[in-house]
Coordinates of C-alpha atoms in Angstrom, one line a residue:
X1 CA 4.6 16.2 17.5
X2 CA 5.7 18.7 15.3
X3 CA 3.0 19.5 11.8
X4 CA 4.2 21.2 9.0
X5 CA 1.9 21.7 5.4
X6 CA 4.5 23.0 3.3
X7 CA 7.5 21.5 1.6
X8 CA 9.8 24.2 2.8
X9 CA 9.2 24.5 6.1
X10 CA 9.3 21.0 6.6
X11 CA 12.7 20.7 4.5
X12 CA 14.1 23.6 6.8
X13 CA 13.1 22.0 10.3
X14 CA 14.9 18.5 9.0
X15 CA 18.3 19.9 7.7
X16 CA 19.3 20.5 11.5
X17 CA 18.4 16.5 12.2
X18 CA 20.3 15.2 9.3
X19 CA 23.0 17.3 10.4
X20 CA 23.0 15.7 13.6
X21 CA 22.8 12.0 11.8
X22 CA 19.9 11.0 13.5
X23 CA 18.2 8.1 11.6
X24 CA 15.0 9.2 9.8
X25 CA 11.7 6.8 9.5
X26 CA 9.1 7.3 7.0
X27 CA 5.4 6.2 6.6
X28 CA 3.3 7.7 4.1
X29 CA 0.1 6.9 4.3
X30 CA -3.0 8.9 2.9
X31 CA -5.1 8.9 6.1
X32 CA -8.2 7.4 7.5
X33 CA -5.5 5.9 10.1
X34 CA -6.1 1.8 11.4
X35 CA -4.2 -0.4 13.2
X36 CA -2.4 -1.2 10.1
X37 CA -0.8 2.0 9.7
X38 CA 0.0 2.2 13.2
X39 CA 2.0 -0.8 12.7
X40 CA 3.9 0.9 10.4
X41 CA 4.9 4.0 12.6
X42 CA 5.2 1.1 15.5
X43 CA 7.8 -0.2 13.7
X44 CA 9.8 3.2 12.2
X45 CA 9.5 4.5 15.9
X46 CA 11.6 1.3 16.8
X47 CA 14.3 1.3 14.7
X48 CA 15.1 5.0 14.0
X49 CA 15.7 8.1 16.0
X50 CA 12.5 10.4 14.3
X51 CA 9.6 9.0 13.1
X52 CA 7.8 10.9 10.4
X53 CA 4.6 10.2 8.9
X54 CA 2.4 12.2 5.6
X55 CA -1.2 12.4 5.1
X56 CA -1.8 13.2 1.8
X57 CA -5.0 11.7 -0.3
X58 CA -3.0 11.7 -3.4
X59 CA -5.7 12.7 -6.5
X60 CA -3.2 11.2 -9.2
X61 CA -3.6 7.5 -8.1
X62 CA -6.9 7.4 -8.4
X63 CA -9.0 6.5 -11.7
X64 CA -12.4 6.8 -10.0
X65 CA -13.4 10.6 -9.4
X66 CA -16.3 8.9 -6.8
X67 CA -13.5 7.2 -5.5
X68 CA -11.5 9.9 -4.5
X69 CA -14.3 11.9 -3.4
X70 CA -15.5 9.6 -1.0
X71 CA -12.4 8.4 0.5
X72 CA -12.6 8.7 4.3
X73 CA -10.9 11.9 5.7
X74 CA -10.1 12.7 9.1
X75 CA -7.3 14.7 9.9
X76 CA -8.0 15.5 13.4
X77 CA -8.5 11.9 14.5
X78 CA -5.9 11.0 12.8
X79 CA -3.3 13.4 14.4
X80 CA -4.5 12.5 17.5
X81 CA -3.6 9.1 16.7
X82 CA 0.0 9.7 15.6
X83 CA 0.9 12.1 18.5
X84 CA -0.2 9.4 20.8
X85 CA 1.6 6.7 19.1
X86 CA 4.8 8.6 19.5
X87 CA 5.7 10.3 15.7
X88 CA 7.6 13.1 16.1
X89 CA 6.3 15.1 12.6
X90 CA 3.7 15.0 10.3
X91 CA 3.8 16.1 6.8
X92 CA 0.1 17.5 5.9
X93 CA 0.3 19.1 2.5
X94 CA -2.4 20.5 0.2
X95 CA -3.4 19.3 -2.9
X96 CA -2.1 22.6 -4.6
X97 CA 1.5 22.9 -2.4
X98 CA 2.2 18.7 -3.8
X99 CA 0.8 19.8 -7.6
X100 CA 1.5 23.8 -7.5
X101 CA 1.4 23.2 -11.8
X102 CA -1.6 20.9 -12.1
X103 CA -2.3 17.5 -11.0
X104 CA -0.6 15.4 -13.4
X105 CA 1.7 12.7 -13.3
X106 CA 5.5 12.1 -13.9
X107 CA 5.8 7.9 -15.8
X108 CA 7.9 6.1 -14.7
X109 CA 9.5 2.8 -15.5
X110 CA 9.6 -0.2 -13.1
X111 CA 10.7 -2.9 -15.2
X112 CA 7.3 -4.4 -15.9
X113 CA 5.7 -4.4 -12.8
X114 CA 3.4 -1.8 -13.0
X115 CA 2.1 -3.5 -16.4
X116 CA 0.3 -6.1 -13.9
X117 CA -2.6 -6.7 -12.4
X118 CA -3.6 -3.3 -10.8
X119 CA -2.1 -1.9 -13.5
X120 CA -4.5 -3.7 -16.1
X121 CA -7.4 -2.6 -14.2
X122 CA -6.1 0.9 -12.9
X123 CA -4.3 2.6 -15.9
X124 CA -1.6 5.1 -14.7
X125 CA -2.3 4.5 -10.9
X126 CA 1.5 3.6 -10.5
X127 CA 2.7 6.7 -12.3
X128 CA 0.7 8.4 -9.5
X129 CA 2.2 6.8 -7.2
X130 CA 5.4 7.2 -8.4
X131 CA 5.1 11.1 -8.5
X132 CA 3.9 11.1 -5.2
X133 CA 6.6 9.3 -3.3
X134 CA 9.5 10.3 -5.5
X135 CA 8.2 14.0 -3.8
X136 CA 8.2 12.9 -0.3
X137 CA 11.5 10.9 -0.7
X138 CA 12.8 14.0 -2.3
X139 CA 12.1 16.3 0.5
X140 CA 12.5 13.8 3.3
X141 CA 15.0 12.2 2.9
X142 CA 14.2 9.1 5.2
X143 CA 17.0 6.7 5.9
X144 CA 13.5 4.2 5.9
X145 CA 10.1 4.1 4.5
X146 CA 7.5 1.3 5.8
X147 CA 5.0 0.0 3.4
X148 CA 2.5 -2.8 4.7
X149 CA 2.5 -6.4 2.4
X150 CA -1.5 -5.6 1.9
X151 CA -0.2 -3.8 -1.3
X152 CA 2.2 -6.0 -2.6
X153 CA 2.2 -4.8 -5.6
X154 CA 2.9 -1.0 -5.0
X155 CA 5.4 -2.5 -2.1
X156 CA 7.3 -3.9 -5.3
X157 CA 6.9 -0.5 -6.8
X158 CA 8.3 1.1 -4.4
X159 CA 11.0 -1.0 -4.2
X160 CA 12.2 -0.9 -7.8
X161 CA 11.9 3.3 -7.5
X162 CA 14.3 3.1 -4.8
X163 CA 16.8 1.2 -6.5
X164 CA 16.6 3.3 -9.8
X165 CA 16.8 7.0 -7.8
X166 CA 17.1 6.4 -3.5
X167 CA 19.6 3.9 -3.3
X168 CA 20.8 4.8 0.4
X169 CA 17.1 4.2 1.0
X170 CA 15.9 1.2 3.2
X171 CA 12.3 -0.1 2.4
X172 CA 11.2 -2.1 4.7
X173 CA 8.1 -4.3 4.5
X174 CA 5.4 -5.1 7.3
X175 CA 3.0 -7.6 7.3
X176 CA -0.7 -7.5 6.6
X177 CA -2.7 -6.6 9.6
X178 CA -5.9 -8.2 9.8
X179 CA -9.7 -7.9 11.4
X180 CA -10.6 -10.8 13.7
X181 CA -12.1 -12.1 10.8
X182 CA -9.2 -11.9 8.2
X183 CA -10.2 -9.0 6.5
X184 CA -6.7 -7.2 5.7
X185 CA -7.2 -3.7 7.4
X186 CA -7.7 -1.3 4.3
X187 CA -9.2 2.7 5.1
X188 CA -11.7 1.9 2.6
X189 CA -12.9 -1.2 5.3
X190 CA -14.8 2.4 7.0
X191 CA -17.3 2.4 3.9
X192 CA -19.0 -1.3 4.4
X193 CA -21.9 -2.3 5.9
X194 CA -21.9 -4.3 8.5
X195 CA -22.6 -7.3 6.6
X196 CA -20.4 -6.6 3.9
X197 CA -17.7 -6.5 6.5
X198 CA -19.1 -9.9 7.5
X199 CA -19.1 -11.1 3.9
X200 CA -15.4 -9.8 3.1
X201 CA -14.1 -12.4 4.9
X202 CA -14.5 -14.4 2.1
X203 CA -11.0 -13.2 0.6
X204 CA -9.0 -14.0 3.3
X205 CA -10.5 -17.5 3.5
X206 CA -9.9 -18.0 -0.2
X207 CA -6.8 -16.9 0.0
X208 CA -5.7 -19.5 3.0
X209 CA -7.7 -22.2 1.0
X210 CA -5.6 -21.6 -2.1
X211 CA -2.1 -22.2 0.3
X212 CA -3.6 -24.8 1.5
X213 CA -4.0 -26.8 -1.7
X214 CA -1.4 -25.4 -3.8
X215 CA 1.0 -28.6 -4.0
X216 CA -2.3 -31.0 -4.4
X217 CA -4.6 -29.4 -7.5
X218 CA -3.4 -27.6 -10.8
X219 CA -3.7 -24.1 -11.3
X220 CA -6.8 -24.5 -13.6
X221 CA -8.5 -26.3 -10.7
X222 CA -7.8 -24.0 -8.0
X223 CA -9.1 -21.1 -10.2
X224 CA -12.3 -22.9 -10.2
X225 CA -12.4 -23.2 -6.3
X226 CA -11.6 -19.4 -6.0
X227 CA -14.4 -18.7 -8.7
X228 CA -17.1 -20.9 -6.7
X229 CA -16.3 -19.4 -3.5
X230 CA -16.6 -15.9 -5.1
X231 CA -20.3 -16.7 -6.7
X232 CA -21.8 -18.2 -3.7
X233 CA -20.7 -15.1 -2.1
X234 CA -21.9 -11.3 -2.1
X235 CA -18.7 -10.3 -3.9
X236 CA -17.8 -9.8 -7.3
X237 CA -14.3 -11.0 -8.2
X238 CA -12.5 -8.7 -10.6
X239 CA -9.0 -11.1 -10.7
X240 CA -7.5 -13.9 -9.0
X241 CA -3.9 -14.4 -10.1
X242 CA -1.1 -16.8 -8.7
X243 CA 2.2 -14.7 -9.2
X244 CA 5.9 -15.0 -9.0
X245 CA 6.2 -12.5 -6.1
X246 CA 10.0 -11.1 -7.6
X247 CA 8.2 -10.1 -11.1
X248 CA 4.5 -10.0 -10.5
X249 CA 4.2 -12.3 -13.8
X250 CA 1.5 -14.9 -14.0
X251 CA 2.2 -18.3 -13.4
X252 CA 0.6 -21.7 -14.9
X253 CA 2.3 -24.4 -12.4
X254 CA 3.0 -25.1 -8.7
X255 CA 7.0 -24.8 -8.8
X256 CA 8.9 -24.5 -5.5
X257 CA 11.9 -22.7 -7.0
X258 CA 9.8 -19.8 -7.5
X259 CA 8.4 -17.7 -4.9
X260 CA 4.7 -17.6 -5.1
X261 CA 1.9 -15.1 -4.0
X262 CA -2.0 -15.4 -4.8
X263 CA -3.2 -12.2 -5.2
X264 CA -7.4 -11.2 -5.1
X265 CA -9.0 -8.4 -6.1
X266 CA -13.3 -8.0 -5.6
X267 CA -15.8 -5.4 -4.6
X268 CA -18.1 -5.8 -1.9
X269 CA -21.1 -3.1 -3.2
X270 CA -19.1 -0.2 -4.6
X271 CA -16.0 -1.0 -2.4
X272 CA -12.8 -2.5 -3.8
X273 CA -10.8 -4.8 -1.7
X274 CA -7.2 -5.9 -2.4
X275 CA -5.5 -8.9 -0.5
X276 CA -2.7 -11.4 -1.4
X277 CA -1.0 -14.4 0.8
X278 CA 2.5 -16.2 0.1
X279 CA 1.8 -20.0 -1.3
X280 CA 5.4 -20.8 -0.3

């Protein structure tokens, strides 16, 4: 596996592959490596001829400084992971080579979606984003980029930025990779206890609860269900929104026309979890 930290460099060793029209897979990911990502690079190492992956803990998506301070890094173990799950480069840039002028942000526009639910709760987290990938896309040029279903949301983000300025750009979506328990494999699942691991599960099971009954109560009643599960539990829910999964915009009523996605946000102690499920 070959490592490169600058833009450059890694530019440079990737002209002499496109030349040679070998297919190019992408996962970014910001490290703290799971199964989940693994996935991921399972998948790009399957369909394209190089696989390459990024570790980059990206200070512009994040709108808690304690947040970003404390998310896990471990470079090392997470190398070793990658070599022995057959990428072929990693992309391991500093914060100063990525933001050489400053950390700040590009905006973007993405047709609404960034106006919903993370985005009411983490303001400018998808101009971050954005910035971030619109970089790596920029430099890579991938012919695919994998993005896991766990963040739907940025997954539709990511989308709609490849439409307006990658077009020849596949994104492909994987699904959620779970615990035993059903707690959707996140890096930040490293800073719970033991029995807020435990306790997390609670998501999940709402989640499957709320596709379970989705044809048989109205919306007003199932937010009541999700509510009581959520205050009998150890967790505090910050939303619970039913979605139309194309635009991200809130929906009142079952209707099978549209597709549907319940989407849950809570923190167990100082963590914050994220974890949708398609209704039909």
């Amino acid at each position: 596996m070959e490592i490169f930290f600058d833009f450059l460099s890694l530019k440079k060793y990737l002209e002499e592959i496109h030349y040679q029209g070998k297919s190019v897979g992408f996962t970014p990911t910001m490290g703290a490596l799971h199964q989940g990502h693994l996935s991921l690079l399972q998948k790009s190492v399957a369909q394209n001829k190089i696989s390459i992956c990024s570790i980059f803990v990206n200070p512009t998506q994040f709108n808690n400084i304690e947040d970003l301070k404390t998310y896990p890094r471990n470079h090392e173990k997470d190398a070793d992971l990658l070599q022995k799950n057959h990428c072929d480069i990693l992309f391991l840039p500093s914060v100063e080579e990525v933001y050489p002028d400053g950390e700040k942000s590009e905006h973007f526009d993405f047709n609404g979606l960034e106006h919903e639910m993370e985005g009411r709760f983490r303001p400018g987290h998808f101009d971050g984003v954005g910035t971030i990938l619109h970089k790596l896309f920029s430099a890579i040029e991938p012919h695919r980029a994998y993005f896991g279903e766990k963040d739907f949301q940025q997954l539709r983000i990511v989308q709609t930025l490849a439409q307006k300025f990658f077009k020849a750009l596949e994104i492909v979506p994987v699904d959620i990779y779970r615990e035993e328990n059903g707690l959707a494999m996140s890096s930040r699942n490293a800073k719970l206890s033991a029995e807020q691991r435990r306790e997390a599960s609670i998501i999940y099971k709402t989640l499957a609860r709320v596709q379970q009954i989705i044809t048989k109560e109205n919306f007003q009643k199932i937010d009541e269900i999700v509510n009581t599960a959520f205050e009998a539990s150890s967790l505090k829910l910050e939303y619970f929104i039913i979605a139309n999964e194309e635009n991200l915009k809130p929906l009142e009523n079952f209707d099978k026309s549209q597709p549907m996605r319940a989407f849950i946000a809570a923190y167990a102690g100082g963590v914050r979890l994220i974890d949708n499920m398609k209704l039909n």
